[in-house]
Amino acid sequence: MEAKIVWLFVFVALYWAYCIFWGVRSAMAAKTASDYFIAGRRLSIWVFVLAATATSFSGWTFMGHPGLIYRDGFQYAYASFYAITIPFTGVMFLKRQWMLGKRFGYVTPGEMLSDYFQGDMIRILVVLVALLFSIPY
């Protein structure tokens, strides 16, 4: 096996160990699922939006974007600015949803919409729409 491949496996294993360590540590410290998944609502809106954006763009930034720049040329690099504009758009337009979640204890958008429209079918619809748009991504 080449040395590059060995180093790749070593760093991937270290990254997995790092992620598992922090995941287990956080799970043991959390008292409820809400504490674990949304940090007990102690994050500011800026930290949350930036973390959510980083999570969304992580695979795209390291895998898809460089490949498209290689294939289509450097003119495609303008798409990098999406990583800057999306968090600011979230702060401007999702603040009300964030505040409602904090006030009424909503964890997911489906929970909030289900409470607002007084029905559980909207939760299923939210999941289906999320799957519909997530699978091609």
C-alpha positions as CSV (number, residue, x, y, z in Angstrom):
1,M,0.0,0.0,0.0
2,E,1.3,3.5,-0.9
3,A,2.3,5.8,1.9
4,K,-0.3,8.4,0.8
5,I,-3.1,5.8,1.2
6,V,-1.8,4.9,4.7
7,W,-1.8,8.5,5.7
8,L,-5.2,9.0,4.4
9,F,-6.6,6.1,6.4
10,V,-4.7,7.3,9.5
11,F,-6.2,10.8,9.3
12,V,-9.7,9.5,8.5
13,A,-9.5,7.2,11.5
14,L,-8.3,10.1,13.7
15,Y,-11.2,12.3,12.4
16,W,-13.7,9.5,13.1
17,A,-12.3,9.0,16.6
18,Y,-12.5,12.8,17.2
19,C,-16.1,13.0,16.1
20,I,-17.1,9.9,18.1
21,F,-15.4,11.2,21.2
22,W,-17.3,14.5,21.1
23,G,-20.5,12.9,20.2
24,V,-20.4,10.4,23.1
25,R,-19.2,13.1,25.5
26,S,-22.1,15.4,24.4
27,A,-24.6,12.6,24.6
28,M,-23.5,11.8,28.2
29,A,-23.8,15.5,29.2
30,A,-27.2,16.0,27.6
31,K,-30.2,15.3,29.7
32,T,-32.7,15.3,26.8
33,A,-32.7,14.9,23.1
34,S,-33.3,18.6,22.7
35,D,-30.1,19.3,24.8
36,Y,-28.2,17.0,22.5
37,F,-29.5,18.1,19.1
38,I,-29.8,21.8,19.6
39,A,-27.3,22.4,22.5
40,G,-29.9,23.0,25.1
41,R,-30.9,26.2,23.2
42,R,-27.8,28.0,24.5
43,L,-26.4,28.9,21.1
44,S,-26.9,32.3,19.7
45,I,-28.6,32.6,16.3
46,W,-25.3,33.5,14.6
47,V,-23.5,30.5,15.9
48,F,-26.4,28.2,15.0
49,V,-26.8,29.6,11.5
50,L,-23.0,29.4,10.8
51,A,-22.9,25.9,12.2
52,A,-25.9,24.8,10.1
53,T,-24.4,26.3,7.0
54,A,-21.0,24.7,7.6
55,T,-22.8,21.4,8.0
56,S,-24.7,21.9,4.8
57,F,-21.7,22.9,2.8
58,S,-19.1,20.6,4.1
59,G,-19.5,17.8,1.6
60,W,-20.2,20.2,-1.3
61,T,-17.2,22.4,-0.5
62,F,-14.7,19.5,-0.3
63,M,-16.0,17.2,-3.0
64,G,-18.4,18.8,-5.5
65,H,-17.1,22.4,-5.8
66,P,-13.5,21.6,-6.6
67,G,-14.6,19.1,-9.2
68,L,-16.9,21.6,-10.9
69,I,-14.1,24.2,-10.9
70,Y,-11.8,21.6,-12.5
71,R,-14.4,20.6,-15.1
72,D,-15.9,24.0,-15.9
73,G,-13.0,26.3,-15.2
74,F,-12.2,29.0,-12.7
75,Q,-15.2,31.1,-13.7
76,Y,-17.3,28.6,-11.6
77,A,-15.5,29.8,-8.5
78,Y,-18.1,32.5,-8.0
79,A,-20.3,29.8,-6.4
80,S,-18.1,30.0,-3.3
81,F,-19.9,33.2,-2.4
82,Y,-23.0,31.2,-1.7
83,A,-21.3,30.0,1.5
84,I,-21.2,33.7,2.6
85,T,-24.7,34.8,1.5
86,I,-26.7,31.8,2.8
87,P,-26.0,32.4,6.6
88,F,-26.9,36.0,6.3
89,T,-30.1,35.2,4.5
90,G,-30.9,32.7,7.3
91,V,-30.3,35.4,10.0
92,M,-32.5,37.8,8.2
93,F,-35.5,35.5,7.4
94,L,-35.3,32.7,9.9
95,K,-35.0,34.7,13.1
96,R,-38.8,34.6,13.8
97,Q,-38.8,30.8,13.4
98,W,-35.8,30.6,15.7
99,M,-37.6,32.7,18.3
100,L,-40.8,30.7,18.1
101,G,-38.8,27.5,18.5
102,K,-37.1,28.9,21.6
103,R,-40.4,30.1,23.1
104,F,-42.5,27.0,22.5
105,G,-39.8,24.3,22.5
106,Y,-39.9,23.4,18.8
107,V,-36.9,21.4,17.7
108,T,-37.9,20.8,14.0
109,P,-39.8,22.9,11.4
110,G,-42.3,20.0,11.2
111,E,-43.1,20.4,14.9
112,M,-43.7,24.1,14.5
113,L,-45.9,23.7,11.4
114,S,-47.8,20.8,13.0
115,D,-48.7,22.9,16.0
116,Y,-49.6,25.9,13.9
117,F,-51.9,23.9,11.5
118,Q,-53.2,21.6,14.2
119,G,-52.4,18.3,12.3
120,D,-49.7,15.7,12.1
121,M,-49.9,15.2,8.3
122,I,-47.9,18.3,7.9
123,R,-45.0,16.7,9.7
124,I,-45.0,13.8,7.2
125,L,-45.2,16.3,4.3
126,V,-42.2,18.2,5.7
127,V,-40.1,15.0,6.0
128,L,-41.1,14.0,2.4
129,V,-40.2,17.4,1.0
130,A,-36.9,17.3,2.9
131,L,-36.1,13.8,1.5
132,L,-37.1,14.9,-2.0
133,F,-34.6,17.7,-2.0
134,S,-31.9,16.0,0.0
135,I,-31.5,12.8,-2.0
136,P,-30.3,14.6,-5.3
137,Y,-27.9,16.7,-3.2
